[in-house]
PDB file of C-alpha atoms in Angstrom:
ATOM      1  CA  UNK A   1     -17.170  83.482  15.254  1.00 61.00           C
ATOM      2  CA  UNK A   2     -13.404  82.229  15.933  1.00 61.00           C
ATOM      3  CA  UNK A   3     -14.691  80.188  18.974  1.00 66.00           C
ATOM      4  CA  UNK A   4     -16.936  78.035  17.186  1.00 70.00           C
ATOM      5  CA  UNK A   5     -14.317  77.687  14.059  1.00 63.00           C
ATOM      6  CA  UNK A   6     -11.629  76.475  16.741  1.00 71.00           C
ATOM      7  CA  UNK A   7     -14.589  74.575  18.240  1.00 62.00           C
ATOM      8  CA  UNK A   8     -15.087  72.597  14.460  1.00 62.00           C
ATOM      9  CA  UNK A   9     -11.598  72.364  14.144  1.00 69.00           C
ATOM     10  CA  UNK A  10     -11.017  70.726  17.471  1.00 67.00           C
ATOM     11  CA  UNK A  11     -13.700  68.164  16.402  1.00 63.00           C
ATOM     12  CA  UNK A  12     -12.126  66.989  13.047  1.00 62.00           C
ATOM     13  CA  UNK A  13      -9.123  66.618  14.804  1.00 72.00           C
ATOM     14  CA  UNK A  14     -10.211  64.735  17.167  1.00 67.00           C
ATOM     15  CA  UNK A  15     -12.781  63.031  14.309  1.00 66.00           C
ATOM     16  CA  UNK A  16      -9.641  62.544  12.520  1.00 68.00           C
ATOM     17  CA  UNK A  17      -7.638  60.469  14.788  1.00 70.00           C
ATOM     18  CA  UNK A  18      -9.998  58.512  15.342  1.00 75.00           C
ATOM     19  CA  UNK A  19     -10.306  57.743  12.104  1.00 66.00           C
ATOM     20  CA  UNK A  20      -6.806  57.360  11.307  1.00 67.00           C
ATOM     21  CA  UNK A  21      -6.833  55.379  14.604  1.00 67.00           C
ATOM     22  CA  UNK A  22      -9.736  52.554  13.698  1.00 67.00           C
ATOM     23  CA  UNK A  23      -8.143  52.345   9.790  1.00 71.00           C
ATOM     24  CA  UNK A  24      -5.415  51.995  11.497  1.00 76.00           C
ATOM     25  CA  UNK A  25      -6.376  49.350  13.741  1.00 75.00           C
ATOM     26  CA  UNK A  26      -8.321  47.942  10.857  1.00 71.00           C
ATOM     27  CA  UNK A  27      -5.363  47.890   8.621  1.00 70.00           C
ATOM     28  CA  UNK A  28      -3.180  45.838  11.092  1.00 73.00           C
ATOM     29  CA  UNK A  29      -6.015  43.381  11.622  1.00 76.00           C
ATOM     30  CA  UNK A  30      -6.121  42.779   7.832  1.00 74.00           C
ATOM     31  CA  UNK A  31      -2.293  42.188   7.787  1.00 72.00           C
ATOM     32  CA  UNK A  32      -2.299  40.035  10.260  1.00 71.00           C
ATOM     33  CA  UNK A  33      -5.731  38.005   9.012  1.00 73.00           C
ATOM     34  CA  UNK A  34      -3.369  37.604   5.778  1.00 70.00           C
ATOM     35  CA  UNK A  35      -0.570  36.696   7.501  1.00 69.00           C
ATOM     36  CA  UNK A  36      -2.309  33.806   9.173  1.00 70.00           C
ATOM     37  CA  UNK A  37      -3.901  32.508   6.458  1.00 69.00           C
ATOM     38  CA  UNK A  38      -0.457  32.805   4.595  1.00 63.00           C
ATOM     39  CA  UNK A  39       1.015  30.959   6.854  1.00 62.00           C
ATOM     40  CA  UNK A  40      -1.928  28.503   6.868  1.00 57.00           C
ATOM     41  CA  UNK A  41      -1.924  27.782   3.438  1.00 59.00           C
ATOM     42  CA  UNK A  42       2.058  27.729   3.453  1.00 63.00           C
ATOM     43  CA  UNK A  43       1.386  25.067   5.511  1.00 54.00           C
ATOM     44  CA  UNK A  44      -0.919  22.517   4.138  1.00 58.00           C
ATOM     45  CA  UNK A  45       1.359  22.879   1.242  1.00 54.00           C
ATOM     46  CA  UNK A  46       3.868  21.779   3.372  1.00 62.00           C
ATOM     47  CA  UNK A  47       2.278  18.886   4.814  1.00 58.00           C
ATOM     48  CA  UNK A  48       0.988  18.258   1.081  1.00 60.00           C
ATOM     49  CA  UNK A  49       4.556  18.206  -0.260  1.00 66.00           C
ATOM     50  CA  UNK A  50       5.987  15.941   3.096  1.00 61.00           C
ATOM     51  CA  UNK A  51       2.885  13.411   1.650  1.00 59.00           C
ATOM     52  CA  UNK A  52       4.069  13.685  -1.886  1.00 61.00           C
ATOM     53  CA  UNK A  53       7.306  12.878  -1.293  1.00 68.00           C
ATOM     54  CA  UNK A  54       6.655  10.000   0.399  1.00 62.00           C
ATOM     55  CA  UNK A  55       4.824   8.959  -1.551  1.00 65.00           C
ATOM     56  CA  UNK A  56       6.607   9.644  -4.637  1.00 68.00           C
ATOM     57  CA  UNK A  57       9.863   7.963  -2.524  1.00 74.00           C
ATOM     58  CA  UNK A  58       7.805   4.428  -2.133  1.00 80.00           C
ATOM     59  CA  UNK A  59       5.512   4.180  -5.054  1.00 84.00           C
ATOM     60  CA  UNK A  60       8.002   2.106  -7.171  1.00 90.00           C
ATOM     61  CA  UNK A  61       8.667  -0.462  -4.186  1.00 94.00           C
ATOM     62  CA  UNK A  62       5.000  -0.371  -3.463  1.00 94.00           C
ATOM     63  CA  UNK A  63       4.288  -0.568  -6.538  1.00 93.00           C
ATOM     64  CA  UNK A  64       6.490  -3.836  -7.507  1.00 94.00           C
ATOM     65  CA  UNK A  65       5.789  -5.421  -4.690  1.00 97.00           C
ATOM     66  CA  UNK A  66       2.685  -5.293  -5.502  1.00 97.00           C
ATOM     67  CA  UNK A  67       2.977  -6.465  -9.136  1.00 96.00           C
ATOM     68  CA  UNK A  68       4.632  -9.352  -7.923  1.00 96.00           C
ATOM     69  CA  UNK A  69       2.274 -10.830  -5.811  1.00 97.00           C
ATOM     70  CA  UNK A  70      -0.778 -10.851  -8.324  1.00 96.00           C
ATOM     71  CA  UNK A  71       1.201 -11.845 -11.029  1.00 95.00           C
ATOM     72  CA  UNK A  72       2.176 -15.090  -8.180  1.00 96.00           C
ATOM     73  CA  UNK A  73      -1.568 -15.197  -7.252  1.00 96.00           C
ATOM     74  CA  UNK A  74      -2.603 -15.309 -10.925  1.00 95.00           C
ATOM     75  CA  UNK A  75      -0.029 -18.214 -11.884  1.00 93.00           C
ATOM     76  CA  UNK A  76      -0.897 -20.036  -8.966  1.00 94.00           C
ATOM     77  CA  UNK A  77      -4.225 -19.848  -9.635  1.00 94.00           C
ATOM     78  CA  UNK A  78      -4.432 -19.408 -13.349  1.00 91.00           C
ATOM     79  CA  UNK A  79      -0.889 -21.351 -14.347  1.00 89.00           C
ATOM     80  CA  UNK A  80       0.455 -24.017 -14.739  1.00 89.00           C
ATOM     81  CA  UNK A  81       3.674 -23.655 -12.353  1.00 90.00           C
ATOM     82  CA  UNK A  82       2.597 -24.041  -9.195  1.00 91.00           C
ATOM     83  CA  UNK A  83       0.999 -27.182 -10.252  1.00 90.00           C
ATOM     84  CA  UNK A  84       3.991 -28.697 -11.869  1.00 92.00           C
ATOM     85  CA  UNK A  85       6.891 -27.776  -9.312  1.00 93.00           C
ATOM     86  CA  UNK A  86       4.800 -27.791  -6.081  1.00 93.00           C
ATOM     87  CA  UNK A  87       6.097 -31.230  -5.615  1.00 92.00           C
ATOM     88  CA  UNK A  88       9.159 -31.121  -7.768  1.00 93.00           C
ATOM     89  CA  UNK A  89      11.693 -33.715  -8.331  1.00 93.00           C
ATOM     90  CA  UNK A  90      14.277 -30.918  -7.195  1.00 95.00           C
ATOM     91  CA  UNK A  91      14.368 -30.249  -3.382  1.00 94.00           C
ATOM     92  CA  UNK A  92      15.383 -26.558  -4.470  1.00 95.00           C
ATOM     93  CA  UNK A  93      12.566 -25.867  -7.925  1.00 96.00           C
ATOM     94  CA  UNK A  94      10.203 -27.287  -4.776  1.00 95.00           C
ATOM     95  CA  UNK A  95      11.355 -24.851  -2.185  1.00 96.00           C
ATOM     96  CA  UNK A  96      10.723 -21.793  -4.372  1.00 96.00           C
ATOM     97  CA  UNK A  97       7.436 -22.555  -5.377  1.00 96.00           C
ATOM     98  CA  UNK A  98       6.723 -22.304  -1.830  1.00 96.00           C
ATOM     99  CA  UNK A  99       9.102 -19.924  -0.004  1.00 97.00           C
ATOM    100  CA  UNK A 100       8.876 -17.080  -2.917  1.00 97.00           C
ATOM    101  CA  UNK A 101       5.378 -17.034  -3.173  1.00 97.00           C
ATOM    102  CA  UNK A 102       5.180 -16.188   0.739  1.00 98.00           C
ATOM    103  CA  UNK A 103       8.009 -14.155   0.697  1.00 98.00           C
ATOM    104  CA  UNK A 104       6.234 -12.184  -2.378  1.00 98.00           C
ATOM    105  CA  UNK A 105       2.868 -11.700  -0.060  1.00 98.00           C
ATOM    106  CA  UNK A 106       5.171 -10.765   2.798  1.00 98.00           C
ATOM    107  CA  UNK A 107       7.426  -7.881   0.965  1.00 98.00           C
ATOM    108  CA  UNK A 108       3.918  -6.337   0.025  1.00 98.00           C
ATOM    109  CA  UNK A 109       2.917  -6.138   3.604  1.00 98.00           C
ATOM    110  CA  UNK A 110       5.760  -5.053   4.509  1.00 97.00           C
ATOM    111  CA  UNK A 111       5.783  -2.267   1.956  1.00 96.00           C
ATOM    112  CA  UNK A 112       2.450  -0.725   2.768  1.00 96.00           C
ATOM    113  CA  UNK A 113       3.507  -0.985   7.016  1.00 95.00           C
ATOM    114  CA  UNK A 114       6.362   1.028   5.945  1.00 93.00           C
ATOM    115  CA  UNK A 115       4.025   3.811   3.856  1.00 90.00           C
ATOM    116  CA  UNK A 116       1.707   3.275   7.149  1.00 88.00           C
ATOM    117  CA  UNK A 117       4.418   4.270   9.512  1.00 86.00           C
ATOM    118  CA  UNK A 118       5.482   7.334   7.147  1.00 80.00           C
ATOM    119  CA  UNK A 119       2.265   8.593   6.536  1.00 73.00           C
ATOM    120  CA  UNK A 120       0.493   8.303  10.393  1.00 65.00           C
ATOM    121  CA  UNK A 121       1.262  12.505  11.459  1.00 50.00           C
ATOM    122  CA  UNK A 122       0.979  13.467   7.300  1.00 49.00           C
ATOM    123  CA  UNK A 123      -2.190  14.958   5.385  1.00 52.00           C
ATOM    124  CA  UNK A 124      -2.403  13.864   1.641  1.00 51.00           C
ATOM    125  CA  UNK A 125      -3.537  17.210   0.425  1.00 56.00           C
ATOM    126  CA  UNK A 126      -6.144  15.724  -1.610  1.00 66.00           C
ATOM    127  CA  UNK A 127      -8.455  14.291  -0.031  1.00 73.00           C
ATOM    128  CA  UNK A 128     -10.013  12.253  -2.915  1.00 79.00           C
ATOM    129  CA  UNK A 129      -6.815  10.885  -3.943  1.00 79.00           C
ATOM    130  CA  UNK A 130      -6.286  10.339  -0.104  1.00 80.00           C
ATOM    131  CA  UNK A 131      -9.249   8.052   0.470  1.00 86.00           C
ATOM    132  CA  UNK A 132      -9.173   5.931  -2.414  1.00 89.00           C
ATOM    133  CA  UNK A 133      -5.224   5.334  -2.610  1.00 89.00           C
ATOM    134  CA  UNK A 134      -7.001   4.173   1.542  1.00 90.00           C
ATOM    135  CA  UNK A 135      -9.666   2.072  -0.404  1.00 94.00           C
ATOM    136  CA  UNK A 136      -7.164   0.148  -2.859  1.00 95.00           C
ATOM    137  CA  UNK A 137      -5.138  -1.391   0.440  1.00 95.00           C
ATOM    138  CA  UNK A 138      -8.634  -1.764   2.432  1.00 96.00           C
ATOM    139  CA  UNK A 139      -9.593  -4.003  -0.392  1.00 97.00           C
ATOM    140  CA  UNK A 140      -6.322  -5.712  -0.681  1.00 98.00           C
ATOM    141  CA  UNK A 141      -6.016  -6.382   3.001  1.00 98.00           C
ATOM    142  CA  UNK A 142     -10.219  -7.299   3.189  1.00 97.00           C
ATOM    143  CA  UNK A 143      -9.403  -9.706   0.717  1.00 97.00           C
ATOM    144  CA  UNK A 144      -6.577 -11.458   2.542  1.00 98.00           C
ATOM    145  CA  UNK A 145      -8.378 -11.051   5.676  1.00 97.00           C
ATOM    146  CA  UNK A 146     -11.746 -12.194   5.019  1.00 96.00           C
ATOM    147  CA  UNK A 147     -13.774 -14.785   7.053  1.00 95.00           C
ATOM    148  CA  UNK A 148     -16.951 -14.720   3.973  1.00 94.00           C
ATOM    149  CA  UNK A 149     -14.526 -16.396   1.738  1.00 94.00           C
ATOM    150  CA  UNK A 150     -14.067 -20.388   1.568  1.00 90.00           C
ATOM    151  CA  UNK A 151     -10.952 -21.822   3.378  1.00 89.00           C
ATOM    152  CA  UNK A 152      -8.961 -21.080   5.412  1.00 93.00           C
ATOM    153  CA  UNK A 153      -5.593 -21.069   3.183  1.00 95.00           C
ATOM    154  CA  UNK A 154      -3.579 -17.984   2.828  1.00 97.00           C
ATOM    155  CA  UNK A 155      -6.255 -16.441   5.618  1.00 97.00           C
ATOM    156  CA  UNK A 156      -4.490 -12.800   7.069  1.00 98.00           C
ATOM    157  CA  UNK A 157      -6.256 -10.929   9.697  1.00 97.00           C
ATOM    158  CA  UNK A 158      -4.907  -7.704   9.627  1.00 96.00           C
ATOM    159  CA  UNK A 159      -2.875  -7.486  13.090  1.00 97.00           C
ATOM    160  CA  UNK A 160      -1.042 -10.829  10.757  1.00 97.00           C
ATOM    161  CA  UNK A 161      -0.579  -8.772   7.886  1.00 98.00           C
ATOM    162  CA  UNK A 162       1.297  -6.171  10.350  1.00 97.00           C
ATOM    163  CA  UNK A 163       3.172  -8.199  11.821  1.00 97.00           C
ATOM    164  CA  UNK A 164       4.181  -9.466   9.013  1.00 97.00           C
ATOM    165  CA  UNK A 165       5.312  -6.848   7.278  1.00 97.00           C
ATOM    166  CA  UNK A 166       6.787  -5.206  10.580  1.00 97.00           C
ATOM    167  CA  UNK A 167       9.125  -8.723  10.000  1.00 98.00           C
ATOM    168  CA  UNK A 168      10.228  -8.063   7.189  1.00 98.00           C
ATOM    169  CA  UNK A 169      11.113  -4.407   7.803  1.00 97.00           C
ATOM    170  CA  UNK A 170      15.492  -3.734   7.363  1.00 96.00           C
ATOM    171  CA  UNK A 171      17.380  -0.577   7.342  1.00 92.00           C
ATOM    172  CA  UNK A 172      19.078   0.465   4.228  1.00 86.00           C
ATOM    173  CA  UNK A 173      21.181   3.378   4.803  1.00 87.00           C
ATOM    174  CA  UNK A 174      19.474   5.031   7.044  1.00 86.00           C
ATOM    175  CA  UNK A 175      15.751   4.014   5.517  1.00 89.00           C
ATOM    176  CA  UNK A 176      13.036   1.451   6.483  1.00 92.00           C
ATOM    177  CA  UNK A 177      13.652  -1.687   3.548  1.00 95.00           C
ATOM    178  CA  UNK A 178      12.088  -4.932   2.832  1.00 97.00           C
ATOM    179  CA  UNK A 179      14.291  -7.606   3.387  1.00 97.00           C
ATOM    180  CA  UNK A 180      15.981  -9.758   0.872  1.00 97.00           C
ATOM    181  CA  UNK A 181      14.634 -13.170  -0.554  1.00 98.00           C
ATOM    182  CA  UNK A 182      18.206 -14.878   0.117  1.00 97.00           C
ATOM    183  CA  UNK A 183      17.531 -12.949   3.949  1.00 98.00           C
ATOM    184  CA  UNK A 184      14.161 -14.397   4.060  1.00 98.00           C
ATOM    185  CA  UNK A 185      15.219 -17.818   3.129  1.00 97.00           C
ATOM    186  CA  UNK A 186      17.629 -17.648   5.603  1.00 97.00           C
ATOM    187  CA  UNK A 187      15.410 -16.151   8.510  1.00 97.00           C
ATOM    188  CA  UNK A 188      13.535 -19.602   7.535  1.00 96.00           C
ATOM    189  CA  UNK A 189      16.105 -21.725   8.337  1.00 96.00           C
ATOM    190  CA  UNK A 190      17.561 -19.749  11.391  1.00 97.00           C
ATOM    191  CA  UNK A 191      15.513 -17.921  13.147  1.00 97.00           C
ATOM    192  CA  UNK A 192      12.636 -19.957  14.861  1.00 96.00           C
ATOM    193  CA  UNK A 193      10.811 -17.063  16.079  1.00 96.00           C
ATOM    194  CA  UNK A 194      10.551 -15.626  12.077  1.00 97.00           C
ATOM    195  CA  UNK A 195       9.412 -19.107  11.239  1.00 97.00           C
ATOM    196  CA  UNK A 196       6.729 -18.832  13.549  1.00 96.00           C
ATOM    197  CA  UNK A 197       4.983 -16.216  11.657  1.00 97.00           C
ATOM    198  CA  UNK A 198       5.623 -18.110   7.975  1.00 97.00           C
ATOM    199  CA  UNK A 199       5.437 -21.579   8.487  1.00 96.00           C
ATOM    200  CA  UNK A 200       2.089 -22.344   7.494  1.00 97.00           C
ATOM    201  CA  UNK A 201       1.817 -20.438   4.938  1.00 97.00           C
ATOM    202  CA  UNK A 202       4.937 -22.176   3.345  1.00 97.00           C
ATOM    203  CA  UNK A 203       2.921 -25.204   4.251  1.00 96.00           C
ATOM    204  CA  UNK A 204      -0.916 -23.316   2.496  1.00 96.00           C
ATOM    205  CA  UNK A 205       0.945 -22.727  -0.867  1.00 96.00           C
ATOM    206  CA  UNK A 206       0.463 -27.153  -1.996  1.00 95.00           C
ATOM    207  CA  UNK A 207      -3.474 -26.095  -0.462  1.00 95.00           C
ATOM    208  CA  UNK A 208      -3.455 -23.411  -3.442  1.00 94.00           C
ATOM    209  CA  UNK A 209      -2.579 -26.396  -5.809  1.00 91.00           C
ATOM    210  CA  UNK A 210      -5.849 -28.331  -3.707  1.00 93.00           C
ATOM    211  CA  UNK A 211      -8.422 -25.982  -4.342  1.00 93.00           C
ATOM    212  CA  UNK A 212     -10.419 -25.102  -7.622  1.00 92.00           C
ATOM    213  CA  UNK A 213     -11.435 -21.760  -8.691  1.00 91.00           C
ATOM    214  CA  UNK A 214     -13.946 -21.303  -5.781  1.00 92.00           C
ATOM    215  CA  UNK A 215     -11.434 -22.982  -3.250  1.00 95.00           C
ATOM    216  CA  UNK A 216      -9.294 -19.728  -4.028  1.00 96.00           C
ATOM    217  CA  UNK A 217     -11.988 -17.114  -4.222  1.00 96.00           C
ATOM    218  CA  UNK A 218     -10.131 -15.044  -1.420  1.00 97.00           C
ATOM    219  CA  UNK A 219      -6.984 -15.437  -3.610  1.00 97.00           C
ATOM    220  CA  UNK A 220      -9.006 -14.454  -6.726  1.00 97.00           C
ATOM    221  CA  UNK A 221     -10.282 -11.053  -5.359  1.00 97.00           C
ATOM    222  CA  UNK A 222      -7.212  -9.834  -3.268  1.00 98.00           C
ATOM    223  CA  UNK A 223      -5.341 -10.142  -7.022  1.00 98.00           C
ATOM    224  CA  UNK A 224      -8.321  -8.211  -8.504  1.00 97.00           C
ATOM    225  CA  UNK A 225      -7.229  -5.644  -5.501  1.00 98.00           C
ATOM    226  CA  UNK A 226      -3.707  -5.499  -6.295  1.00 97.00           C
ATOM    227  CA  UNK A 227      -4.597  -4.790 -10.301  1.00 97.00           C
ATOM    228  CA  UNK A 228      -7.047  -1.664  -9.448  1.00 96.00           C
ATOM    229  CA  UNK A 229      -4.190  -0.837  -6.621  1.00 96.00           C
ATOM    230  CA  UNK A 230      -1.713  -0.936  -9.467  1.00 95.00           C
ATOM    231  CA  UNK A 231      -3.784   0.354 -12.319  1.00 94.00           C
ATOM    232  CA  UNK A 232      -4.305   3.807  -9.493  1.00 93.00           C
ATOM    233  CA  UNK A 233      -0.398   4.449  -8.608  1.00 90.00           C
ATOM    234  CA  UNK A 234       0.332   3.886 -12.588  1.00 90.00           C
ATOM    235  CA  UNK A 235      -2.453   5.110 -14.692  1.00 89.00           C
ATOM    236  CA  UNK A 236      -0.568   5.488 -17.897  1.00 86.00           C
ATOM    237  CA  UNK A 237       1.345   2.006 -17.548  1.00 85.00           C
ATOM    238  CA  UNK A 238       5.144   3.425 -17.729  1.00 84.00           C
ATOM    239  CA  UNK A 239       6.447   1.899 -14.771  1.00 81.00           C
ATOM    240  CA  UNK A 240       4.990  -1.585 -14.718  1.00 81.00           C
ATOM    241  CA  UNK A 241       5.404  -4.431 -17.808  1.00 75.00           C
ATOM    242  CA  UNK A 242       1.886  -3.467 -19.265  1.00 73.00           C
ATOM    243  CA  UNK A 243       1.103  -7.353 -18.003  1.00 75.00           C
ATOM    244  CA  UNK A 244      -1.610  -6.915 -15.682  1.00 82.00           C
ATOM    245  CA  UNK A 245      -4.545  -9.007 -16.524  1.00 90.00           C
ATOM    246  CA  UNK A 246      -6.870  -9.873 -14.052  1.00 94.00           C
ATOM    247  CA  UNK A 247      -8.180 -13.627 -13.502  1.00 93.00           C
ATOM    248  CA  UNK A 248     -11.355 -14.643 -15.095  1.00 91.00           C
ATOM    249  CA  UNK A 249     -12.955 -17.326 -14.621  1.00 85.00           C
ATOM    250  CA  UNK A 250     -12.845 -20.506 -16.942  1.00 78.00           C
ATOM    251  CA  UNK A 251     -16.094 -21.707 -18.743  1.00 69.00           C
ATOM    252  CA  UNK A 252     -16.260 -25.425 -18.156  1.00 63.00           C
ATOM    253  CA  UNK A 253     -14.654 -25.722 -21.695  1.00 55.00           C
ATOM    254  CA  UNK A 254     -11.612 -24.330 -19.791  1.00 54.00           C
ATOM    255  CA  UNK A 255     -11.797 -25.797 -16.943  1.00 53.00           C
ATOM    256  CA  UNK A 256      -9.070 -28.040 -16.771  1.00 53.00           C
ATOM    257  CA  UNK A 257      -6.140 -26.383 -14.900  1.00 52.00           C
ATOM    258  CA  UNK A 258      -3.261 -24.011 -16.385  1.00 53.00           C
ATOM    259  CA  UNK A 259      -5.763 -23.144 -18.956  1.00 52.00           C
ATOM    260  CA  UNK A 260      -5.769 -19.426 -18.351  1.00 58.00           C
ATOM    261  CA  UNK A 261      -2.875 -17.299 -19.640  1.00 54.00           C
ATOM    262  CA  UNK A 262      -0.679 -16.330 -16.645  1.00 54.00           C
ATOM    263  CA  UNK A 263       1.771 -13.679 -16.419  1.00 57.00           C
ATOM    264  CA  UNK A 264       5.326 -14.425 -17.319  1.00 51.00           C
ATOM    265  CA  UNK A 265       7.010 -13.639 -13.726  1.00 58.00           C
ATOM    266  CA  UNK A 266       7.632 -16.300 -11.840  1.00 65.00           C
TER     267      UNK A 266
END
């Protein structure tokens, strides 16, 4: 009887040791999986935070660049400013009408390029927001690049858009920034290689005035896409003036140039 008890006790001891070992192994694996999952979640959160930090840093300048460009396009196509000043007797007025139009276009592409570079290896964390944001940028880019729209003025393929954006990038306090308007004008005057990229666009500003609504469809579509981008980045309309109307095709009674109200920013 004593031998049986001894054997049973030994078996139970062995079984207990086996169970304890299994439980220890299971617990260790469970803890390792938990730590791995926690580390992955922290990594994803870190990536999302980095992306949001980048977007927050550049939201304001991108918003302002998009607003200035859409405003200029609105005035060029639907307002009276361009028609009155493109051939103004004052050379400074003529130059501003042409050069600043090209500048706000280049400034927008500059901020898109800066943002693209900083977000290249980042995941926004929110796939829906990421896709929506990129779709808005793509619609603006596609309007300028399209071969299906009438006219060649202000047609810029995507490589040209990026090249213009790159030429506008300067460093301010160790961070990428966009060239100021005075610096842009100085480069046009003194840098032949720089001017080569922009001279066609400067000449094509007059084409906007020479064409009717249909001939300026590229600029209309770009302006509409810019408004949609602005609404996405500033849905509460708190960061920019609430002056972001889309161009509307004039009726026959409104066909005269400049009858459509345009934003005041020039």
